[in-house]
Coordinates of C-alpha atoms in Angstrom, one line a residue:
Chain A
A219 CA 25.9 -0.1 8.8
D220 CA 23.0 2.1 8.5
A221 CA 24.3 5.0 10.7
G222 CA 20.9 6.7 10.3
R223 CA 19.1 4.5 12.6
V224 CA 18.6 4.4 15.9
L225 CA 17.3 0.9 17.1
A226 CA 14.2 1.7 19.5
V227 CA 10.9 0.4 20.1
P228 CA 7.9 2.6 19.0
A229 CA 7.0 3.2 22.5
A230 CA 10.1 4.4 23.4
R231 CA 10.4 6.7 20.2
Q232 CA 7.2 8.1 21.0
L233 CA 8.2 8.7 25.0
A234 CA 11.4 10.3 23.9
R235 CA 9.7 12.7 21.6
E236 CA 6.9 13.7 24.8
L237 CA 10.2 14.4 27.0
G238 CA 12.1 16.1 24.7
V239 CA 15.0 12.9 24.7
E240 CA 17.4 12.8 21.7
L241 CA 17.0 8.7 21.4
T242 CA 21.0 9.2 19.9
Q243 CA 22.2 10.2 23.1
V244 CA 20.3 7.4 25.0
Q245 CA 22.0 3.9 26.1
G246 CA 19.7 1.3 25.0
S247 CA 19.4 -2.1 27.3
G248 CA 18.0 -3.9 24.7
P249 CA 19.5 -6.7 22.6
N250 CA 22.0 -5.0 20.0
G251 CA 21.7 -1.8 22.2
R252 CA 17.9 -1.7 21.3
I253 CA 16.3 1.2 23.5
R254 CA 13.3 0.7 25.4
P255 CA 10.8 3.0 27.3
L256 CA 12.6 2.3 30.7
D257 CA 15.9 3.5 29.0
V258 CA 14.9 6.8 27.8
H259 CA 13.0 7.6 31.1
R260 CA 16.5 6.6 32.9
H261 CA 17.9 9.3 30.7
A262 CA 15.7 11.7 31.2
Q263 CA 16.0 11.7 35.2
R264 CA 19.7 11.7 35.1
S265 CA 19.5 15.1 32.9
A266 CA 17.2 16.4 35.3
E267 CA 19.6 16.0 38.3
P268 CA 21.6 18.8 39.0
A269 CA 25.5 18.2 38.2
Chain B
M73 CA -26.4 36.3 0.1
T74 CA -23.0 36.1 2.2
N75 CA -22.6 33.6 4.7
A76 CA -20.5 34.0 8.0
P77 CA -17.4 31.9 7.8
L78 CA -17.3 28.9 9.7
N79 CA -14.8 28.8 12.0
F80 CA -12.8 25.7 13.2
D81 CA -9.5 24.4 14.7
L82 CA -9.2 22.0 12.1
L83 CA -10.1 21.8 8.6
V84 CA -9.0 18.9 6.6
I85 CA -9.4 18.5 2.7
G86 CA -10.4 15.2 1.3
A87 CA -12.2 12.4 3.0
G88 CA -10.0 9.4 2.2
P89 CA -7.8 7.0 4.3
G90 CA -5.3 9.8 5.1
G91 CA -8.5 12.7 5.7
Y92 CA -11.1 10.7 7.7
H93 CA -8.2 9.2 10.1
A94 CA -6.9 13.1 10.5
A95 CA -10.4 14.2 10.9
I96 CA -11.2 11.5 13.7
R97 CA -8.1 11.5 15.4
A98 CA -8.1 15.3 16.1
A99 CA -11.8 15.0 16.9
Q100 CA -10.8 12.4 19.7
L101 CA -8.3 14.8 20.9
G102 CA -10.8 17.5 21.9
L103 CA -10.3 19.6 18.1
K104 CA -13.3 21.2 16.4
V105 CA -13.0 19.6 13.2
A106 CA -14.5 20.0 9.6
C107 CA -13.6 17.9 6.8
A108 CA -14.5 18.9 3.2
E109 CA -15.1 16.1 -0.1
M110 CA -16.3 17.1 -3.1
G111 CA -16.5 13.3 -4.0
A112 CA -18.0 10.4 -1.9
V113 CA -16.4 10.0 1.9
G114 CA -13.9 6.8 2.2
G115 CA -11.7 8.7 -1.4
V116 CA -10.1 6.2 -3.7
C117 CA -9.4 3.7 -1.4
L118 CA -13.0 2.7 -0.3
N119 CA -14.8 3.7 -3.5
I120 CA -12.8 3.3 -6.5
G121 CA -9.4 2.0 -4.8
C122 CA -8.8 -1.2 -2.2
I123 CA -12.1 -2.3 -1.3
P124 CA -14.2 -3.0 -4.6
T125 CA -10.7 -4.5 -6.1
K126 CA -10.2 -6.8 -3.3
A127 CA -14.1 -8.0 -3.9
L128 CA -13.5 -8.7 -7.1
L129 CA -9.9 -10.5 -6.6
H130 CA -12.1 -12.7 -4.2
A131 CA -14.8 -13.4 -7.0
G132 CA -12.3 -14.7 -9.1
E133 CA -10.3 -16.4 -6.3
T134 CA -13.8 -18.5 -5.6
M135 CA -14.0 -19.0 -9.0
A136 CA -10.5 -20.5 -9.4
A137 CA -11.0 -22.4 -6.5
G138 CA -13.9 -24.3 -7.5
K139 CA -11.4 -25.3 -9.9
H140 CA -9.1 -26.7 -7.9
A141 CA -11.1 -28.5 -5.8
T142 CA -11.6 -31.3 -8.3
E143 CA -8.3 -32.0 -7.4
F144 CA -10.0 -33.5 -4.0
G145 CA -12.8 -34.9 -5.5
L146 CA -15.0 -32.0 -5.2
N147 CA -17.1 -31.1 -8.4
F148 CA -19.0 -28.1 -8.7
G149 CA -19.5 -28.3 -12.3
A150 CA -19.0 -25.3 -14.5
P151 CA -19.3 -22.3 -12.9
T152 CA -21.9 -19.3 -14.0
L153 CA -21.1 -15.7 -13.1
D154 CA -23.8 -13.4 -12.8
I155 CA -21.8 -10.3 -13.5
P156 CA -24.5 -7.6 -12.6
K157 CA -25.0 -9.2 -9.3
L158 CA -21.0 -9.5 -9.0
N159 CA -21.0 -5.7 -9.7
G160 CA -24.0 -4.9 -7.2
W161 CA -22.2 -7.1 -4.6
K162 CA -19.0 -5.4 -5.0
D163 CA -20.7 -2.0 -4.7
S164 CA -22.9 -3.1 -1.5
I165 CA -19.5 -3.5 0.2
V166 CA -18.5 -0.1 -0.9
K167 CA -21.5 1.4 0.5
K168 CA -21.5 -0.4 3.9
L169 CA -18.0 1.0 4.3
T170 CA -18.4 4.6 2.9
G171 CA -21.5 5.0 5.1
G172 CA -19.4 3.6 7.9
V173 CA -17.3 6.6 7.8
S174 CA -19.7 9.1 7.6
G175 CA -21.6 7.3 11.0
L176 CA -18.1 8.1 12.3
F177 CA -17.7 11.5 11.2
R178 CA -21.1 12.1 13.0
A179 CA -20.4 10.0 16.3
N180 CA -17.1 12.1 16.6
K181 CA -19.0 15.4 15.9
V182 CA -16.7 16.2 12.6
T183 CA -18.7 18.6 10.1
H184 CA -18.8 17.1 7.0
L185 CA -18.5 19.8 4.5
V186 CA -19.5 19.0 0.8
G187 CA -17.6 20.5 -1.9
Q188 CA -14.4 21.5 -4.1
A189 CA -12.1 23.3 -1.6
S190 CA -10.1 26.4 -2.7
F191 CA -7.8 28.3 -0.7
V192 CA -8.4 31.8 0.2
D193 CA -5.6 32.4 2.1
A194 CA -3.6 30.4 4.7
H195 CA -6.0 30.3 7.1
T196 CA -9.2 30.7 4.9
V197 CA -10.5 28.2 2.7
R198 CA -13.7 28.3 0.3
I199 CA -15.6 25.3 -0.1
G200 CA -18.4 25.1 -2.5
D201 CA -20.4 28.5 -1.4
Q202 CA -19.0 28.3 2.2
T203 CA -16.0 30.4 3.6
V204 CA -14.2 28.3 6.2
T205 CA -11.7 29.4 8.6
A206 CA -9.2 27.3 10.8
S207 CA -6.4 27.3 13.1
S208 CA -4.8 24.3 11.4
I209 CA -5.4 22.5 7.6
I210 CA -5.0 19.4 6.4
I211 CA -4.3 18.9 2.7
A212 CA -5.3 15.2 2.0
T213 CA -6.1 15.5 -1.5
G214 CA -5.3 12.2 -3.0
S215 CA -4.1 11.2 -6.3
E216 CA -5.5 10.2 -9.7
P217 CA -4.5 7.6 -12.6
A218 CA -2.0 8.5 -14.8
A219 CA -2.5 9.1 -18.4
L220 CA -0.6 7.8 -21.1
K221 CA 0.2 9.3 -24.1
G222 CA -1.4 7.7 -27.2
L223 CA -3.6 5.7 -25.1
D224 CA -7.1 7.8 -24.3
V225 CA -9.4 6.2 -21.6
D226 CA -12.6 6.1 -22.7
Q227 CA -13.8 4.3 -19.5
R228 CA -15.5 1.8 -22.0
V229 CA -13.0 -0.2 -24.4
I230 CA -9.7 1.6 -22.7
V231 CA -10.1 1.7 -19.1
D232 CA -8.3 3.0 -16.3
S233 CA -8.4 1.4 -12.8
T234 CA -11.7 2.8 -12.4
G235 CA -13.4 1.6 -15.3
A236 CA -11.7 -1.6 -14.8
L237 CA -13.9 -1.7 -11.7
N238 CA -16.9 -2.4 -13.6
V239 CA -16.8 -5.6 -14.9
P240 CA -18.7 -5.7 -18.1
D241 CA -21.2 -8.4 -19.7
P242 CA -19.8 -10.5 -21.0
V243 CA -16.1 -10.6 -19.4
P244 CA -14.0 -9.4 -22.2
A245 CA -12.2 -12.2 -24.2
R246 CA -8.4 -10.4 -24.4
M247 CA -7.3 -7.4 -22.1
L248 CA -3.9 -6.1 -22.3
C249 CA -2.9 -4.4 -18.8
V250 CA -0.1 -1.7 -19.8
G251 CA 2.0 -1.2 -16.5
G252 CA 3.3 -4.2 -14.2
G253 CA 2.8 -2.5 -10.7
V254 CA 0.6 -3.9 -8.2
I255 CA -2.8 -2.2 -9.7
G256 CA -2.1 -3.8 -13.3
F257 CA -1.5 -7.2 -11.8
E258 CA -4.4 -7.3 -9.5
F259 CA -6.5 -6.6 -12.4
A260 CA -4.7 -8.9 -14.5
H261 CA -5.3 -11.7 -11.9
I262 CA -9.1 -10.7 -11.9
Y263 CA -9.9 -11.2 -15.4
N264 CA -7.7 -14.1 -15.9
N265 CA -9.9 -15.9 -13.0
L266 CA -12.8 -14.7 -14.7
G267 CA -12.0 -16.1 -17.9
T268 CA -10.1 -13.6 -19.6
K269 CA -6.8 -13.9 -21.6
V270 CA -4.4 -11.3 -20.1
K271 CA -1.3 -10.0 -21.2
V272 CA 1.0 -7.5 -18.8
I273 CA 3.2 -5.0 -20.4
E274 CA 5.7 -3.3 -18.3
F275 CA 8.5 -0.8 -20.0
L276 CA 10.8 -1.6 -17.2
P277 CA 13.0 -4.8 -16.7
N278 CA 11.0 -5.7 -14.0
I279 CA 7.7 -5.9 -12.5
I280 CA 6.3 -4.8 -9.4
P281 CA 9.1 -2.1 -8.8
G282 CA 10.4 -1.6 -5.1
A283 CA 9.5 -5.7 -4.4
D284 CA 12.8 -8.1 -3.7
A285 CA 14.0 -9.5 -7.1
D286 CA 13.9 -12.9 -5.8
A287 CA 10.2 -12.4 -4.5
V288 CA 9.4 -10.6 -7.8
K289 CA 10.9 -13.8 -9.9
E290 CA 8.8 -16.4 -7.9
F291 CA 5.1 -14.1 -8.2
S292 CA 6.1 -13.8 -12.1
K293 CA 6.2 -17.7 -12.2
S294 CA 3.1 -18.0 -10.4
M295 CA 1.4 -15.7 -12.5
K296 CA 2.7 -16.9 -15.8
K297 CA 1.7 -20.5 -14.7
Q298 CA -1.9 -19.5 -14.4
G299 CA -2.1 -18.1 -17.7
I300 CA -1.0 -14.4 -17.4
E301 CA 1.4 -13.2 -20.2
I302 CA 4.1 -11.1 -19.0
Q303 CA 6.3 -9.0 -21.4
T304 CA 9.0 -6.4 -19.6
R305 CA 10.7 -3.8 -21.4
T306 CA 7.6 -3.6 -23.7
K307 CA 5.5 -0.4 -24.2
A308 CA 2.3 0.7 -25.7
N309 CA 2.3 3.4 -28.1
S310 CA -0.9 4.1 -29.6
A311 CA -4.6 2.4 -29.3
T312 CA -7.0 2.4 -32.2
V313 CA -10.6 1.8 -30.7
N314 CA -12.7 -0.1 -33.7
G315 CA -16.1 -0.6 -32.0
N316 CA -15.8 -3.0 -29.2
E317 CA -12.2 -3.9 -30.3
V318 CA -9.1 -2.1 -30.1
V319 CA -5.9 -2.6 -31.9
V320 CA -2.8 -1.5 -30.0
E321 CA 0.9 -1.0 -31.3
I322 CA 3.4 -2.6 -28.8
E323 CA 7.1 -1.9 -29.1
N324 CA 9.7 -4.3 -27.6
V325 CA 11.9 -1.4 -25.9
E326 CA 15.2 -3.5 -26.5
T327 CA 14.6 -4.3 -30.0
G328 CA 12.4 -1.9 -31.1
E329 CA 10.4 -4.4 -32.8
K330 CA 6.5 -3.1 -33.4
T331 CA 3.7 -5.1 -33.3
L332 CA -0.4 -4.6 -33.4
E333 CA -2.2 -6.8 -31.0
T334 CA -6.0 -6.5 -30.8
F335 CA -7.8 -6.3 -27.7
D336 CA -11.3 -6.5 -26.3
R337 CA -10.3 -4.0 -23.6
V338 CA -6.8 -2.2 -22.5
L339 CA -6.1 -1.1 -18.6
V340 CA -4.1 1.8 -18.5
A341 CA -2.4 1.2 -15.1
V342 CA 1.2 3.4 -15.5
G343 CA 1.1 4.8 -12.1
R344 CA -0.5 7.7 -10.2
R345 CA -0.1 11.3 -10.0
P346 CA -1.0 14.0 -6.9
R347 CA -3.7 15.8 -7.2
T348 CA -3.9 19.2 -5.9
D349 CA -5.8 21.0 -9.1
G350 CA -8.1 23.9 -7.8
L351 CA -6.7 23.9 -4.6
N352 CA -5.0 27.5 -5.6
L353 CA -2.1 26.3 -3.2
A354 CA -0.4 29.7 -4.0
A355 CA -2.8 31.7 -1.9
A356 CA -1.8 29.6 0.9
G357 CA 1.9 30.1 -0.1
L358 CA 2.5 26.5 -0.8
Q359 CA 4.0 25.3 -4.1
T360 CA 4.3 21.5 -5.4
T361 CA 7.5 19.8 -6.4
E362 CA 8.3 19.1 -9.9
R363 CA 6.4 16.0 -10.0
G364 CA 3.1 17.6 -8.2
F365 CA 3.9 16.8 -4.3
I366 CA 3.4 19.0 -1.7
E367 CA 6.7 18.1 0.7
V368 CA 6.5 17.8 4.0
N369 CA 8.5 17.3 7.0
R370 CA 8.3 14.2 9.8
R371 CA 5.5 16.1 11.5
M372 CA 3.6 16.6 8.3
Q373 CA 3.9 20.1 8.2
T374 CA 4.5 21.5 5.0
A375 CA 6.4 24.7 4.2
V376 CA 3.6 26.5 6.2
P377 CA 3.7 25.3 9.4
H378 CA 0.2 25.5 10.6
I379 CA -0.8 23.6 7.3
Y380 CA 0.1 19.9 6.7
A381 CA -0.2 17.7 3.8
V382 CA -0.6 13.7 4.2
G383 CA -1.1 10.6 1.9
D384 CA -0.6 10.6 -1.6
V385 CA -0.5 14.3 -2.2
A386 CA 2.2 14.4 0.2
G387 CA 4.5 11.6 -1.7
N388 CA 5.5 7.8 -2.3
P389 CA 4.7 5.3 -1.6
M390 CA 1.3 6.0 -2.6
L391 CA -0.7 3.4 -0.2
A392 CA -3.5 3.8 2.3
H393 CA -1.9 2.6 5.5
K394 CA 1.0 5.2 5.3
A395 CA -1.9 8.0 4.6
M396 CA -3.9 6.8 7.3
K397 CA -0.8 6.8 9.5
E398 CA 0.4 10.1 8.2
G399 CA -3.2 11.4 9.1
L400 CA -3.0 10.5 12.7
V401 CA 0.2 11.9 13.0
A402 CA -1.0 15.5 11.5
A403 CA -3.9 15.4 13.3
E404 CA -1.8 15.0 16.9
V405 CA 0.6 17.5 15.7
A406 CA -1.9 20.0 15.1
A407 CA -3.4 19.3 18.9
G408 CA -0.1 19.8 20.3
K409 CA 1.2 16.5 20.5
P410 CA 4.9 15.3 19.5
S411 CA 4.3 13.0 17.3
E412 CA 6.3 11.9 14.1
Q413 CA 5.9 9.6 11.0
D414 CA 8.8 7.6 12.3
A415 CA 7.8 3.9 11.0
V416 CA 10.9 1.9 10.1
A417 CA 9.0 0.4 7.1
I418 CA 6.1 0.8 5.5
P419 CA 4.7 -3.0 4.1
G420 CA 3.4 -3.1 0.4
V421 CA 1.1 -5.8 -0.8
V422 CA -0.2 -7.2 -3.8
Y423 CA -3.3 -9.2 -3.6
T424 CA -3.5 -11.6 -6.3
S425 CA -3.0 -15.6 -5.4
P426 CA -0.6 -16.1 -3.9
E427 CA -0.2 -12.6 -2.4
L428 CA 3.3 -11.0 -3.0
A429 CA 3.9 -8.8 0.1
W430 CA 7.0 -7.3 2.0
V431 CA 7.9 -5.2 4.5
G432 CA 11.2 -3.4 5.1
L433 CA 14.7 -3.5 2.9
T434 CA 15.0 -6.0 0.0
E435 CA 18.4 -7.8 -0.4
Q436 CA 19.9 -5.3 -2.8
E437 CA 18.3 -2.1 -0.8
A438 CA 20.5 -3.7 2.3
K439 CA 23.4 -4.2 0.4
D440 CA 23.4 -0.7 -0.9
K441 CA 23.0 0.6 2.5
G442 CA 26.2 -1.2 3.3
Y443 CA 25.2 -4.1 5.5
S444 CA 26.8 -7.3 5.3
V445 CA 23.6 -9.6 4.7
K446 CA 22.3 -13.2 5.5
T447 CA 19.4 -14.7 4.1
G448 CA 17.1 -17.3 5.0
V449 CA 14.2 -18.9 2.5
F450 CA 11.6 -21.1 3.4
P451 CA 9.5 -22.3 0.5
M452 CA 5.5 -22.9 0.9
S453 CA 6.1 -26.6 -0.9
A454 CA 7.6 -27.7 2.6
S455 CA 4.8 -25.8 4.4
G456 CA 1.6 -28.5 5.6
R457 CA -0.6 -25.8 6.0
A458 CA 0.0 -24.6 2.7
M459 CA -0.3 -28.0 1.1
T460 CA -3.9 -28.3 2.7
L461 CA -4.8 -25.0 1.2
Q462 CA -3.9 -26.1 -2.5
S463 CA -1.4 -23.3 -2.2
T464 CA 2.2 -23.9 -2.6
D465 CA 3.5 -21.3 -4.8
G466 CA 5.7 -19.0 -3.1
F467 CA 8.5 -18.7 0.0
V468 CA 9.1 -16.5 3.0
K469 CA 12.6 -14.6 2.5
M470 CA 14.1 -13.0 5.7
V471 CA 17.0 -10.3 4.8
V472 CA 18.9 -10.4 8.3
E473 CA 22.5 -7.6 9.0
E474 CA 25.1 -10.7 9.7
G475 CA 26.5 -10.4 13.0
S476 CA 24.2 -8.7 14.9
D477 CA 21.0 -10.4 13.4
L478 CA 18.6 -7.9 13.2
L479 CA 15.9 -8.1 10.9
L480 CA 16.1 -6.0 7.8
G481 CA 13.4 -7.3 5.7
V482 CA 11.1 -9.9 5.1
H483 CA 9.4 -10.7 1.9
I484 CA 6.3 -13.5 1.3
V485 CA 5.0 -14.9 -1.9
G486 CA 2.2 -17.3 -0.7
P487 CA -1.7 -17.5 0.3
H488 CA -2.0 -14.9 2.9
A489 CA 0.9 -13.1 2.9
S490 CA -0.6 -10.1 3.5
D491 CA -2.0 -11.1 7.0
M492 CA 1.4 -12.9 7.7
L493 CA 3.0 -9.6 7.1
G494 CA 1.5 -8.2 10.4
E495 CA 4.2 -10.1 12.6
A496 CA 7.0 -9.2 10.4
S497 CA 6.3 -5.2 10.7
L498 CA 6.0 -5.8 14.1
A499 CA 9.3 -7.1 14.5
L500 CA 11.1 -4.6 12.3
E501 CA 9.4 -2.0 14.6
M502 CA 10.6 -3.8 17.8
A503 CA 13.9 -4.2 16.2
A504 CA 14.0 -8.0 16.6
T505 CA 16.5 -10.3 15.3
A506 CA 16.0 -13.5 13.2
S507 CA 16.7 -15.5 16.5
D508 CA 13.9 -13.3 18.2
V509 CA 11.4 -14.5 15.5
A510 CA 12.8 -18.3 15.5
L511 CA 12.4 -18.6 19.4
T512 CA 8.8 -17.4 19.3
I513 CA 6.4 -20.4 19.1
H514 CA 4.2 -20.2 16.2
A515 CA 0.7 -22.3 16.2
H516 CA 0.9 -25.3 13.8
P517 CA -0.4 -26.1 11.1
T518 CA -0.2 -22.1 10.2
L519 CA 1.2 -20.3 7.1
G520 CA 2.9 -17.9 9.8
E521 CA 5.1 -20.9 10.8
S522 CA 6.8 -20.2 7.3
V523 CA 8.2 -16.7 8.9
L524 CA 9.7 -18.9 11.5
E525 CA 11.4 -21.4 9.7
A526 CA 12.7 -18.5 7.4
A527 CA 14.6 -17.0 10.7
E528 CA 15.3 -20.4 11.1
A529 CA 16.9 -21.1 7.8
V530 CA 18.8 -17.6 8.3
H531 CA 21.0 -19.8 10.6
K532 CA 20.9 -22.7 8.6
Q533 CA 18.7 -24.8 11.5
A534 CA 15.4 -25.0 9.8
I535 CA 13.6 -28.1 10.6
H536 CA 11.4 -28.7 7.4
I537 CA 13.8 -28.2 4.6
I538 CA 17.6 -29.3 3.9
N539 CA 19.9 -26.3 4.8
R540 CA 22.5 -25.4 2.2

C-alpha cells in the first residue's frame, strides 16, 4: 500500500549505499520480497558483469 | 591580542545528545574534531531533560510502590521525603553522566571549546574569543521551552520544565500543567506521586499528540485513576501571581466558559522551539524555516553541503535518540561515508507508570496511508508477570497490513513499555511480520510475552485471552 517503502533490513540498506546500488532495483529473496544483504551483493555482481 | 585560528576537520556546535554523538563518531573515524558548548556538556537531555526527569519519576514511583505493597501485606508506614536529598541525588546522577561525556571527549581526543558560537563565514566560527576554521561543521544547538502568552515563567511559581525539575520544599499542594504532551504528563505523574493534586489542561482534543488513539485512551484512563485531572479542549489565558499562589484564568475552548482557579505551581509545557539565536546563520549562507528549523536532507546536510544540522534544531520529533542517530549520520557523511538517516520508525516514550510507548504507524496513520489494516491487542490484565508486578493497566496493540502480515506499528501502555519497545523497533527495521514475532520464543513469565500474544491476537490465536 505504501508505495514509497522498500522492504530491506538495515544492513542491506547500508550495503546498498556503500555499493551504489538502487534498492528499488533489487529483487528481495526474503518474506514479502524483503531485501537482505546477500540480495544486494548479487545485484551488484550482476550489474558489474559485461552484458 | 589576536589568536591564530584553530583548524579542525570538523567543528560540532552543541554538546547535547546529537552533538556529542557526532563528535565522538567523527573522532572514531579519524577526524580532528572540536565540540563547542556554551553551557554544560550533555545538553538538555542530560542536564535538564531526559535524565533528571527519569530520576524524579523513579522517586515518585518508589513512593507509590510503598503504598501498593500494603496489598500483599508489606507495610512501610507513611513515607517521609527529604526533598533536599532527593534534589541532590538527582543532581548527582546528572553530574556523573555529564562527567562521563567529558571523559569520552578526552578519551576520543575531541577538543572541547567553551562559549557561544557565531558564524563568520561558511568555514569559520567564533567561539567566545577564539576563531575556529573547519572543513565540516555540524549544528546541534537544540531547542528551548516555548513561551506561552499570558503566563510568564519566573521559575518559582510559574515554571517551565527546567524549573519543575527542582522539587520545592514543601511539595506544592495544587499544580496545573499547561500542555498535555509527554513533558506535561511526566511532571504531572512525578508531582502526583509526591502528593500534589495535579490538573493537566490540553488545548487539542487529545493528549499525547502522535500516539495511537486507543493507547491514549487507555493511558488517560490510568492517569485519571491515579488522581490526575485531565481537561482537553482547554487553555490557560492568563496568570496572576500573589505571593506563593497563582490564579489562572482557564477557558474551555468549546463552550468559551472561563473559570479562575488557584494553584501553588503552574508548569508551562506547550512545546519547544529550535534554538539558533546568536549563531549568525546568515554569514554561513543559511536560513531557517518559518518555524525556526534548519532544513536538512537524509544525509543531514543543510543547503550548504559541508554544514550539517542534527537533532531538535533540524526538525521534529524532538527526541534524544533521534538526535543521536542524526549525529552519527552527519559525522559519518562528514568522514566520507555513505550514511543516511534511513530509520523506518522513531520510537516515542512517556515514562509514566504505566509507560506509554510506541513505534511505527498508529492504526489511523496506517489507514490514511492506504493500508488495509489488522490489529491485535493483548491486555496487561491477562499477563501473569504484570500481575506479579501489581501493574495490570494497559495493553500491547499491534498494527499490521492485512494479507502481507507486515508489522506497521506497535503501541504499548504498561510497565516497562519503553524496554519492550526495543523488540518492536527491531522488528520494524527488519520488516518482520506478525508471524515472525509470534513464532519467536519469548521467556515466560515476562512482560515481553505480551508482544508475542498481541501478534498471536492479530491472527485470533492468542492463548491467554478469548479471541473475538
